[in-house]
PDB file of C-alpha atoms in Angstrom:
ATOM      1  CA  UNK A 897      53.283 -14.919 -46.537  1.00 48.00           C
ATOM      2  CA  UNK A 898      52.483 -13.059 -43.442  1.00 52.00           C
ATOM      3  CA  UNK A 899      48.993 -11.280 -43.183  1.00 53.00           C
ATOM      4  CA  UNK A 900      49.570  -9.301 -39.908  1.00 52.00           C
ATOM      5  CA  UNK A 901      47.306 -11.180 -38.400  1.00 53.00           C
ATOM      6  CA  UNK A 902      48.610 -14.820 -37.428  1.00 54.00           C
ATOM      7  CA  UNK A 903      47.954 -16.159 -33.863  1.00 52.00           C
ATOM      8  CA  UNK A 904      49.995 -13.867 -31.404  1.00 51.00           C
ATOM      9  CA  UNK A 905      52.694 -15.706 -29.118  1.00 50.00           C
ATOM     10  CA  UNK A 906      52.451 -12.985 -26.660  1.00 52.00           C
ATOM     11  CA  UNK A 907      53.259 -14.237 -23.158  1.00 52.00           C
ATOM     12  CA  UNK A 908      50.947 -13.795 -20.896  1.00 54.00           C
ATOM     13  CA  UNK A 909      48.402 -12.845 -23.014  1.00 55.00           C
ATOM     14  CA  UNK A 910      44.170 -13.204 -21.783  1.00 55.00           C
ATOM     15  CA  UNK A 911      41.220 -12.361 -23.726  1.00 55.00           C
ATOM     16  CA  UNK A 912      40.574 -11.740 -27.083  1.00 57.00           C
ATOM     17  CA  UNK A 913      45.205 -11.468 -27.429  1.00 59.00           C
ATOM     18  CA  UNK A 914      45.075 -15.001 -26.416  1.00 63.00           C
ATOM     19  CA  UNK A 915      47.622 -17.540 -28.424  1.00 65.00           C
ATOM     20  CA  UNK A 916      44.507 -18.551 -30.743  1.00 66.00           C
ATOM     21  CA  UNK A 917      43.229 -15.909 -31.558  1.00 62.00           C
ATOM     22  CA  UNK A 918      44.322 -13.227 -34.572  1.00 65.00           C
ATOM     23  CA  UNK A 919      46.976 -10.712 -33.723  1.00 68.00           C
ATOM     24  CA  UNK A 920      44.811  -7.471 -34.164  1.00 68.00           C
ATOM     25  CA  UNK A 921      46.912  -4.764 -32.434  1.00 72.00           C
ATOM     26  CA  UNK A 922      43.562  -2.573 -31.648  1.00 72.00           C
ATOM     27  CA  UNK A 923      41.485  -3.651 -28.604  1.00 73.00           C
ATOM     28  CA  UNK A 924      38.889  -2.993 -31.052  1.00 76.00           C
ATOM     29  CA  UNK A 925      38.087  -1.629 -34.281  1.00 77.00           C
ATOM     30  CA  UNK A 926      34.712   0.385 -33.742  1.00 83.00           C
ATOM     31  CA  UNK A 927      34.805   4.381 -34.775  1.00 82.00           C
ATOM     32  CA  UNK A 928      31.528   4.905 -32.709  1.00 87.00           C
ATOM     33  CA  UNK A 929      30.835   6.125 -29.817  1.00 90.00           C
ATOM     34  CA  UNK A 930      30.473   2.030 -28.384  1.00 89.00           C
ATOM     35  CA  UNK A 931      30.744   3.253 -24.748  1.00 89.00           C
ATOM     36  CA  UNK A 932      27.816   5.892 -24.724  1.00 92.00           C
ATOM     37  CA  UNK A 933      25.190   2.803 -24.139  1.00 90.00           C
ATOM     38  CA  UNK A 934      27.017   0.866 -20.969  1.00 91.00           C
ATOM     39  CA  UNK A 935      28.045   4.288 -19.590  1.00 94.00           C
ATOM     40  CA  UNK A 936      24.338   5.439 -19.528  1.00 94.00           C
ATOM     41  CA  UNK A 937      22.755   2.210 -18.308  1.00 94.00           C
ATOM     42  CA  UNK A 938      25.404   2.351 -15.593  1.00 95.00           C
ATOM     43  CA  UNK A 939      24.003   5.985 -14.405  1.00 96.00           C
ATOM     44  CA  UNK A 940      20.444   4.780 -15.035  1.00 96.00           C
ATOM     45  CA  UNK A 941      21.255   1.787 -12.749  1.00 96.00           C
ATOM     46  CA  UNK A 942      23.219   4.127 -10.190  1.00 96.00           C
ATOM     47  CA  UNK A 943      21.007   6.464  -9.718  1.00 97.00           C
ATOM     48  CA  UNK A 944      18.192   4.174  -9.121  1.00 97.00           C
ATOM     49  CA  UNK A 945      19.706   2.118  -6.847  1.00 96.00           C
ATOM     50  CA  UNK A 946      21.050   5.760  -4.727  1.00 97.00           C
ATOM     51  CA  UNK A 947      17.753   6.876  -4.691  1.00 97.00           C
ATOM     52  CA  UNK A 948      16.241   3.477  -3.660  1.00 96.00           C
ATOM     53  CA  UNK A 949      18.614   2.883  -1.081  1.00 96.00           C
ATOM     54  CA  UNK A 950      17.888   6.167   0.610  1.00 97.00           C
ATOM     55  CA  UNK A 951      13.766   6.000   0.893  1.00 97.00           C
ATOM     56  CA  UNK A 952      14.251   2.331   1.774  1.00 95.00           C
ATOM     57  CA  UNK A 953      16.538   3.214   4.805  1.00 95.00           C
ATOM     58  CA  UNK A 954      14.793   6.384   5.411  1.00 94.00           C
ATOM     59  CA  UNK A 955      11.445   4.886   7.142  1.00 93.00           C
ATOM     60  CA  UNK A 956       9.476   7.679   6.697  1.00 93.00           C
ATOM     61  CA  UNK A 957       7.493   9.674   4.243  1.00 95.00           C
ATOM     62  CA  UNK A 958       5.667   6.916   2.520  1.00 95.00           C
ATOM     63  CA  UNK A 959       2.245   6.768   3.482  1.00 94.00           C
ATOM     64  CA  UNK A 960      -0.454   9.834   2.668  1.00 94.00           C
ATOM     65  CA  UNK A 961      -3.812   8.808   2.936  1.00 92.00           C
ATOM     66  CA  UNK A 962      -4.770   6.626   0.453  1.00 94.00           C
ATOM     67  CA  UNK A 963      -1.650   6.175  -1.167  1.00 96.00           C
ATOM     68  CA  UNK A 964       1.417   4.078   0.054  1.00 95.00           C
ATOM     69  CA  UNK A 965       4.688   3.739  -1.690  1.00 96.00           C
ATOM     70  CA  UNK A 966       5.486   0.271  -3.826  1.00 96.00           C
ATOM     71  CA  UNK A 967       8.653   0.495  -1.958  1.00 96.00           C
ATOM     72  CA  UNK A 968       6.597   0.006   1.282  1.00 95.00           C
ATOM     73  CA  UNK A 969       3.963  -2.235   0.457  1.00 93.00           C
ATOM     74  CA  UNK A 970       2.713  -5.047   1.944  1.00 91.00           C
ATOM     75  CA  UNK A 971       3.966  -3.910   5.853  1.00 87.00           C
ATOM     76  CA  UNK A 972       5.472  -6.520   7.379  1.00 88.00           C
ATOM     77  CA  UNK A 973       6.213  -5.474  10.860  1.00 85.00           C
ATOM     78  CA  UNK A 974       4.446  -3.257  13.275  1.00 86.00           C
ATOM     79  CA  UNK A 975       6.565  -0.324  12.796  1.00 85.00           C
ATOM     80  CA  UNK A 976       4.499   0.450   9.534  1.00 86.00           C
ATOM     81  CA  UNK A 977       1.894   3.631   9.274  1.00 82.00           C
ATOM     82  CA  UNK A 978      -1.587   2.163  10.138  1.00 79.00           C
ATOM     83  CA  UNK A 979      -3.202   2.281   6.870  1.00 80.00           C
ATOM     84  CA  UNK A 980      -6.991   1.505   6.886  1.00 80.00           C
ATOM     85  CA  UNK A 981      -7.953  -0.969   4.640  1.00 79.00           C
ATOM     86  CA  UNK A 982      -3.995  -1.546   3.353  1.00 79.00           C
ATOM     87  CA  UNK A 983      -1.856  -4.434   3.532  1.00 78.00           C
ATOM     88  CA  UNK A 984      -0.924  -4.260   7.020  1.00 78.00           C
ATOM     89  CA  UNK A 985       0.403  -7.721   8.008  1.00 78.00           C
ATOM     90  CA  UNK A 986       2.190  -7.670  11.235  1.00 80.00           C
ATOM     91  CA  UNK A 987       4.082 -10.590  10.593  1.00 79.00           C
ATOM     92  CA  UNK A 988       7.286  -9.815  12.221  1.00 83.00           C
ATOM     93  CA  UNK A 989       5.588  -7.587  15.144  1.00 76.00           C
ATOM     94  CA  UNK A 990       7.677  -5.902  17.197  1.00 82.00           C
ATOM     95  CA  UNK A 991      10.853  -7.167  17.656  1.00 85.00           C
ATOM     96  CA  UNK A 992      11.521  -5.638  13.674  1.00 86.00           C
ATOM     97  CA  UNK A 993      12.884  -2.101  14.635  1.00 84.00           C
ATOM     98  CA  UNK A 994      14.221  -0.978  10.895  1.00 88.00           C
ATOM     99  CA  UNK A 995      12.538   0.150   8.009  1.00 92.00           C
ATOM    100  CA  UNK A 996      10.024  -2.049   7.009  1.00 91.00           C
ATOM    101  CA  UNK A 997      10.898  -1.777   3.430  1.00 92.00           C
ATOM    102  CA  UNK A 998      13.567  -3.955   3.718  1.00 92.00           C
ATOM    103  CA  UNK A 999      11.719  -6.761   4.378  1.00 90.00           C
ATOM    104  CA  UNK A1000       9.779  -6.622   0.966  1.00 90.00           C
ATOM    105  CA  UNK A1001      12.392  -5.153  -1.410  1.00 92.00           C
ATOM    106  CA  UNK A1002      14.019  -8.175  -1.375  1.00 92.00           C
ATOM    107  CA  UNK A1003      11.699  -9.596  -3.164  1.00 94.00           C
ATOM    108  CA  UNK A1004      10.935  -6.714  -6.409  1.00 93.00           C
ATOM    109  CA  UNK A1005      14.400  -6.243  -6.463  1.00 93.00           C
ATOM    110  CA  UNK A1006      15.944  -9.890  -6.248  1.00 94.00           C
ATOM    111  CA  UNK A1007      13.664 -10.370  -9.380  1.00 95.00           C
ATOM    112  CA  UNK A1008      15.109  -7.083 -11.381  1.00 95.00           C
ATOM    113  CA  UNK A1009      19.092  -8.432  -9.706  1.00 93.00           C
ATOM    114  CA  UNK A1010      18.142 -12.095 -11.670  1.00 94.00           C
ATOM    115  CA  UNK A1011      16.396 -10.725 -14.578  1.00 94.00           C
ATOM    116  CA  UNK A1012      17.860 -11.507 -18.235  1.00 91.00           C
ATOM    117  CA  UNK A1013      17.663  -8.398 -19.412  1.00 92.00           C
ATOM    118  CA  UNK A1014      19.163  -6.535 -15.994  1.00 93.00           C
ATOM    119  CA  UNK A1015      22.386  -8.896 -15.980  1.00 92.00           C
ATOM    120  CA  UNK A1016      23.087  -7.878 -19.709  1.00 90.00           C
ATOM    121  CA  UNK A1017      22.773  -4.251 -18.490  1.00 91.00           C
ATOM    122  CA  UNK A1018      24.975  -4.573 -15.260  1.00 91.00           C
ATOM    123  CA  UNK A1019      27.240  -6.892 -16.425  1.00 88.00           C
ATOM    124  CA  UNK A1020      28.120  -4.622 -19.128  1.00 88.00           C
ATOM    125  CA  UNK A1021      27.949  -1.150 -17.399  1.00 90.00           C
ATOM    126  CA  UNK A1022      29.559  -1.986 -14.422  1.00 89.00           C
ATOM    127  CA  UNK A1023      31.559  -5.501 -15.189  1.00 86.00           C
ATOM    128  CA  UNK A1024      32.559  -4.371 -18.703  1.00 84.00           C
ATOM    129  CA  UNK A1025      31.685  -8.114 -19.244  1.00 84.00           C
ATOM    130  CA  UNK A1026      31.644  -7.169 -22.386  1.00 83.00           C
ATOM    131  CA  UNK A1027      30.957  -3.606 -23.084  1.00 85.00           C
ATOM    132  CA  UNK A1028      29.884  -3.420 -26.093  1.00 85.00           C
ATOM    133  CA  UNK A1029      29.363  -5.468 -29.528  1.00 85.00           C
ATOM    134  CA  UNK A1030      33.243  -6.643 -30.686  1.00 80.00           C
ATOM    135  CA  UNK A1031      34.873  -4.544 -28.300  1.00 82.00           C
ATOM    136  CA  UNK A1032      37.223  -7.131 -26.078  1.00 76.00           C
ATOM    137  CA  UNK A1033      36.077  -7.283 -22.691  1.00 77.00           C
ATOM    138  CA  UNK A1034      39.758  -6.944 -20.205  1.00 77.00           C
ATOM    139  CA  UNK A1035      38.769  -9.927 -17.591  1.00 75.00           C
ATOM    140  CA  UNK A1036      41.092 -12.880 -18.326  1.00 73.00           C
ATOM    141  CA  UNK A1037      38.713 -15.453 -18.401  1.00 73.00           C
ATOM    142  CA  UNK A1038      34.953 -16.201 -18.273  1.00 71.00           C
ATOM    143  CA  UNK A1039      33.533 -19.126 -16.270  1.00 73.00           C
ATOM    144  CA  UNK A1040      29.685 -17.978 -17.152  1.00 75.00           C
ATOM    145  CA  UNK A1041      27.427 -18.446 -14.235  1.00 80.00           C
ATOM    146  CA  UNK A1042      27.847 -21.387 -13.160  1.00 80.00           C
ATOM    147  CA  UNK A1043      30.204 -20.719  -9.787  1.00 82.00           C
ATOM    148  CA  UNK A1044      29.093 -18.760  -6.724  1.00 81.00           C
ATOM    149  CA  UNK A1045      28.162 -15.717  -6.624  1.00 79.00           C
ATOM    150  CA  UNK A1046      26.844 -15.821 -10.022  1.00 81.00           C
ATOM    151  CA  UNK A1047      25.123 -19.474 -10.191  1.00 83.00           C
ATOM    152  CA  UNK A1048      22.719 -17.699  -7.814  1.00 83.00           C
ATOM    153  CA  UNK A1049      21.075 -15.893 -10.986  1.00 88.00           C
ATOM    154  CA  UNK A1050      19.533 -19.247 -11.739  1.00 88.00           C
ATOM    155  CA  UNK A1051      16.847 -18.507  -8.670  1.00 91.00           C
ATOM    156  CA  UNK A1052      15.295 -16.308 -11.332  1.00 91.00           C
ATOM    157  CA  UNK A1053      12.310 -18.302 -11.759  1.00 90.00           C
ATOM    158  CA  UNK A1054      11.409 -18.554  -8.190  1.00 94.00           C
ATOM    159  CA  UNK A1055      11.999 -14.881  -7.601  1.00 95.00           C
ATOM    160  CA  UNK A1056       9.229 -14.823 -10.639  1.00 95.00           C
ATOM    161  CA  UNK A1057       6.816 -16.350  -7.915  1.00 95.00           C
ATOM    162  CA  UNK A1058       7.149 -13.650  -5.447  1.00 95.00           C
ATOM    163  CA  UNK A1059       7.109 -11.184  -8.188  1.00 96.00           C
ATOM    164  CA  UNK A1060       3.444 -12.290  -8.973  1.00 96.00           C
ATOM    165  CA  UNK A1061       2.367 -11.702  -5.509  1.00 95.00           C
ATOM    166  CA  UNK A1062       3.752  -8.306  -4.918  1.00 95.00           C
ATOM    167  CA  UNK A1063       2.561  -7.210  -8.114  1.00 97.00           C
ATOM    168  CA  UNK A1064      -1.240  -8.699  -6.759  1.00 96.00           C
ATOM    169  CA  UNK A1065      -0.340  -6.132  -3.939  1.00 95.00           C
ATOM    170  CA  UNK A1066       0.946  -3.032  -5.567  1.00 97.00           C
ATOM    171  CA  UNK A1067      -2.740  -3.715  -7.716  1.00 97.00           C
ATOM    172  CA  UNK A1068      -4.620  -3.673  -4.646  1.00 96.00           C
ATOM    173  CA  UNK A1069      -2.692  -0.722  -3.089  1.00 96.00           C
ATOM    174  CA  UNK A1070      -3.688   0.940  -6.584  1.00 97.00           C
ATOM    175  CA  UNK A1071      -7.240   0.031  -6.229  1.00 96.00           C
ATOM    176  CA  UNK A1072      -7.436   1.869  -2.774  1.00 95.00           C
ATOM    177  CA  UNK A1073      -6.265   4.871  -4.330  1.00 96.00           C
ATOM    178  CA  UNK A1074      -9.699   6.027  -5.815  1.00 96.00           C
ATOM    179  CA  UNK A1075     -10.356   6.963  -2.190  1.00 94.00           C
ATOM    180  CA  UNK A1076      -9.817   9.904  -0.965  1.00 91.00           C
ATOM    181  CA  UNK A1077      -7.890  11.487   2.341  1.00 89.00           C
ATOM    182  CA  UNK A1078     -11.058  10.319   4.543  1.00 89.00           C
ATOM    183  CA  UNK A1079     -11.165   6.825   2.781  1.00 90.00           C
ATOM    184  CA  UNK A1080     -14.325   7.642   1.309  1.00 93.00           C
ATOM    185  CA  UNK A1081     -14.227   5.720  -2.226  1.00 94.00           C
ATOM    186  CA  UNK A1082     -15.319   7.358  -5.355  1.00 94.00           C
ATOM    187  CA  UNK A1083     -12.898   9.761  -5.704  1.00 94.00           C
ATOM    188  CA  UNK A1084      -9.664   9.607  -7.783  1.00 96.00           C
ATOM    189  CA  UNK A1085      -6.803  11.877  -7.910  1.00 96.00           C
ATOM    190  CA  UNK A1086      -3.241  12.376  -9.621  1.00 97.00           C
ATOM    191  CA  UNK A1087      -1.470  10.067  -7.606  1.00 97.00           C
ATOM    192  CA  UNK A1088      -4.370   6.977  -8.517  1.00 97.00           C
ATOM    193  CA  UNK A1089      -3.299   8.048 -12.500  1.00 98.00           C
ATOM    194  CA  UNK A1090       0.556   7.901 -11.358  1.00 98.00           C
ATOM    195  CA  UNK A1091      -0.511   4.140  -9.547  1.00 98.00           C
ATOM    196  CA  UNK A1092      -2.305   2.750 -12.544  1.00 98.00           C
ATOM    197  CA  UNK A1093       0.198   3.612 -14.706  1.00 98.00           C
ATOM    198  CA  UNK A1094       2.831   1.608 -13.034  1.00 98.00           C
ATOM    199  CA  UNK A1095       1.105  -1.201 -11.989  1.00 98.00           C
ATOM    200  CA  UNK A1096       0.324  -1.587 -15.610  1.00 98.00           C
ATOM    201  CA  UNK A1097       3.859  -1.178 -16.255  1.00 98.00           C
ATOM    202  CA  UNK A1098       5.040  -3.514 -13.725  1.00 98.00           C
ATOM    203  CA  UNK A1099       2.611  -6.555 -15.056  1.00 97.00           C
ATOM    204  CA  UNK A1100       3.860  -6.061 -18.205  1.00 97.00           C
ATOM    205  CA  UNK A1101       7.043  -6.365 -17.050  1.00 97.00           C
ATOM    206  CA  UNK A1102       6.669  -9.475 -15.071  1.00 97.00           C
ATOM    207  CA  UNK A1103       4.953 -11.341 -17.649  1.00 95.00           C
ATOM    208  CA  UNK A1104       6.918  -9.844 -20.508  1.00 95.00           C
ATOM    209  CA  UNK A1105       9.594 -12.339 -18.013  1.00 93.00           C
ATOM    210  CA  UNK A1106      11.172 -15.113 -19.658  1.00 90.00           C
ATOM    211  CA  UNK A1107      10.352 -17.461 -17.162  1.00 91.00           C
ATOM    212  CA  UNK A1108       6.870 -16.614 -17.273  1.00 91.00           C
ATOM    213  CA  UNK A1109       7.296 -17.531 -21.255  1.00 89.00           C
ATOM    214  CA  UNK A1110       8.842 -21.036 -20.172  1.00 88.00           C
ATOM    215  CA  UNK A1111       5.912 -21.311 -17.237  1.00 89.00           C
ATOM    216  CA  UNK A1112       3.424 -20.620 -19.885  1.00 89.00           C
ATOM    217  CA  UNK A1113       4.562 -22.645 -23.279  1.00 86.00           C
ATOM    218  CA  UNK A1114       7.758 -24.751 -21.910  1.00 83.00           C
ATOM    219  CA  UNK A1115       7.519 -28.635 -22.075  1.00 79.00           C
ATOM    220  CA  UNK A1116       5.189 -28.648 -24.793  1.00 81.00           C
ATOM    221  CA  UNK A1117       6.183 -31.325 -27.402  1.00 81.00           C
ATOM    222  CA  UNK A1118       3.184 -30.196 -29.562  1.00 85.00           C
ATOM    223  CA  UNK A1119       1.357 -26.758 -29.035  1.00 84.00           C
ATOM    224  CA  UNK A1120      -1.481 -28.704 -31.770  1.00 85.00           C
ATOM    225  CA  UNK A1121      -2.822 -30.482 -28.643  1.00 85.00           C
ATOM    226  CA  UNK A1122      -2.567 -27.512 -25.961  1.00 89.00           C
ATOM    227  CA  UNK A1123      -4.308 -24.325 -28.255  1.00 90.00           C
ATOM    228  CA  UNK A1124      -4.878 -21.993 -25.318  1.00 91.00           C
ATOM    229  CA  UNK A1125      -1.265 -22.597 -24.008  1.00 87.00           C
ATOM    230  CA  UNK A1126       0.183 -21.904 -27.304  1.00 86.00           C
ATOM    231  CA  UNK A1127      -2.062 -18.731 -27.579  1.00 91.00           C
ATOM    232  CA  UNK A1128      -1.229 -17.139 -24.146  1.00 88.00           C
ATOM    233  CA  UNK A1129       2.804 -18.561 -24.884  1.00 89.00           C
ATOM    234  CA  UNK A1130       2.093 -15.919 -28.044  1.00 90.00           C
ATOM    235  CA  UNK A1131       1.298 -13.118 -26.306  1.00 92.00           C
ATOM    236  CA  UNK A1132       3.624 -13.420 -23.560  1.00 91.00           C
ATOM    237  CA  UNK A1133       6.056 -13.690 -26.603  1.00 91.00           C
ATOM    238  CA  UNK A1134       4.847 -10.397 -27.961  1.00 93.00           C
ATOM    239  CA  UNK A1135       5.533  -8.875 -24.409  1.00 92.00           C
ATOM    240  CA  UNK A1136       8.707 -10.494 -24.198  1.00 93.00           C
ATOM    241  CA  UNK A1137       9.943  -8.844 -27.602  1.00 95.00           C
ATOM    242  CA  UNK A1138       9.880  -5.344 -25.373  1.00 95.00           C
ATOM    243  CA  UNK A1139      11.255  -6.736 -21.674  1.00 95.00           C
ATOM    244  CA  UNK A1140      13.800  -4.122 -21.852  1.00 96.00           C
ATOM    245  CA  UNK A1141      12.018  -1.449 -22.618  1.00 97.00           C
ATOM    246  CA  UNK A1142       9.394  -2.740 -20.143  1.00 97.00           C
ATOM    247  CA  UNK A1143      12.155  -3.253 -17.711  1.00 97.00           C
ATOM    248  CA  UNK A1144      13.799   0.282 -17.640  1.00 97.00           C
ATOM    249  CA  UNK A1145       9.794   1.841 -17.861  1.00 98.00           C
ATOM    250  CA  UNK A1146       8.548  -0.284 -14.822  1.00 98.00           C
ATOM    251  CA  UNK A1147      12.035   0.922 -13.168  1.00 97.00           C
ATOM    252  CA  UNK A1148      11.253   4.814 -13.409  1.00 98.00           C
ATOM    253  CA  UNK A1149       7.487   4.231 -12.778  1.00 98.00           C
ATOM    254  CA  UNK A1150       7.977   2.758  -9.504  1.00 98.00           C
ATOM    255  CA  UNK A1151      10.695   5.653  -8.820  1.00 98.00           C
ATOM    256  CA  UNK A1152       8.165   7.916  -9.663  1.00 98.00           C
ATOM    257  CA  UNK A1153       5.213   6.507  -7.729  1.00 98.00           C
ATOM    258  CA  UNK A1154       7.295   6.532  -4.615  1.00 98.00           C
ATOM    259  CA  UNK A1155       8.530   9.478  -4.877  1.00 98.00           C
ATOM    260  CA  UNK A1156       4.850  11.142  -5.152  1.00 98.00           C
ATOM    261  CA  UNK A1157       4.014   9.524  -1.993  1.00 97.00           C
ATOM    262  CA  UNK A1158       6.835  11.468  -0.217  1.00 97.00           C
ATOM    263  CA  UNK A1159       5.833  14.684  -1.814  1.00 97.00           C
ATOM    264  CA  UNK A1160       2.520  13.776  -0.146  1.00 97.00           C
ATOM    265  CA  UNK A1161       3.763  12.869   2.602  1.00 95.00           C
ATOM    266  CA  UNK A1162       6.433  15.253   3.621  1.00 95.00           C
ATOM    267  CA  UNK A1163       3.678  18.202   2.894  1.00 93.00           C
ATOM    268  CA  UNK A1164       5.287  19.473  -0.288  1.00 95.00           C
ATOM    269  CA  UNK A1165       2.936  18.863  -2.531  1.00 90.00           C
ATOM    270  CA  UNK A1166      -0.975  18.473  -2.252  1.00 93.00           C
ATOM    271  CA  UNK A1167      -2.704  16.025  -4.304  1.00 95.00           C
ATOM    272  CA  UNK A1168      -4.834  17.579  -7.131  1.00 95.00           C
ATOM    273  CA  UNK A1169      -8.412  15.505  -7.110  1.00 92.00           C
ATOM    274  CA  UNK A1170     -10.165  15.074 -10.280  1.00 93.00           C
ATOM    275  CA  UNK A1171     -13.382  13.980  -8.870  1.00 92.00           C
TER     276      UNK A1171
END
């Protein structure tokens, strides 16, 4: 007796409508509103990566004394502000002649491009890869990551590694920030709030990482004989539980913090001091 829903024979067929698979008529059978979550992480994503894209080409605005934007910082090249006391570190010297940002963003943002979480969200919002939750994704076949340009994603864990030491950076760069316009230290203001909120929010994010959780607890065959491993592998578990929230948080923070900076910078806005 047919059911409706034998194997289709349809020529040509790719996807979910493949020979094997039941003959459901509907791409999908969700009554929700499925495509409110990829379409929003896609804007999220956009938008970041607009406004990004235009302070990182724009090579100016992002250094007012004490504070320098995480977009910025360290300064590679000798094009950079001179920032007393920063992380000046004329690496390239002068032969560099655009922004200096690009010469660190690779770095923050090759992490976030590899990141577990950040493929789930692109790879649905843009790649419909799939969209959603039993709603058939349209490509006709899926070979996973494991052919260029996609088996790059696997350099997540040494991406991790340079995530670490930009993060010691952007902690340093927040430390400087209790200083005030004449580098006299003492003093803090809004923008040293707006900096210690997202450096916290960017270490939590990096070692909320799951290759931090395999650094910390992987090739254990007992945690019995390795107690403080299996502790720290706990808590970086904990952390782990909330990457994505930690991940789109840590994304607006660092929006944010930049953003201050050109207020600053630009003369639009003058930093309120608390003491």
């Amino acid at each position: 007796m047919a059911t409706g829903t034998e194997p289709s024979s349809q020529a040509g067929a790719s996807g979910v409508h493949t020979a094997s698979r039941a003959a459901i008529p509907a791409r999908h059978l969700r009554t929700d509103r499925w495509w409110l979550a990829p379409a929003g992480t896609a804007a999220g994503l956009l938008a970041f990566i607009v406004y990004s894209t235009w302070r990182a080409f724009s090579n100016a605005d992002y250094y007012a004394a004490p504070y320098v934007s995480p977009f910025y910082s360290p300064c590679l090249a000798e094009n950079c502000h001179t920032m007393r006391g920063g992380p000046n570190w004329e690496i390239f010297g002068s032969w560099w002649g655009l922004s200096p940002s690009l010469l660190i963003l690779i770095f923050p943002l090759g992490f976030r491009l590899t990141c577990y979480y950040y493929r789930k969200a692109y790879y649905r919002g843009f790649w419909a890869s799939p969209p959603a939750c039993a709603v058939a994704e349209p490509h006709k076949k899926y070979t996973g990551e494991t052919r260029f340009p996609l088996i790059l994603q696997n350099i997540h864990r040494y991406f991790f590694y340079f995530a670490i030491l930009v993060a010691g950076v952007l902690t340093y760069d927040t430390a400087l920030t209790f200083r005030d316009e004449n580098y006299a230290w003492g003093h803090m203001g809004l923008g040293s709030l707006i900096f210690l909120v997202n450096i916290a929010l960017i270490w939590a994010y990096t070692l909320s990482c799951h290759s931090c959780r395999h650094i910390v607890g992987g090739r254990l065959r007992h945690f019995s004989k390795h107690p403080v491993r299996y502790r720290m592998w706990g808590w970086v578990g904990r952390l782990n539980e909330r990457h994505m929230l930690l991940a789109w948080s840590s994304l607006i923070s660092v929006a944010v913090a930049d953003f201050y900076v050109f207020l600053l910078a630009s003369g639009a806005f003058a930093d309120p001091r608390f003491f």
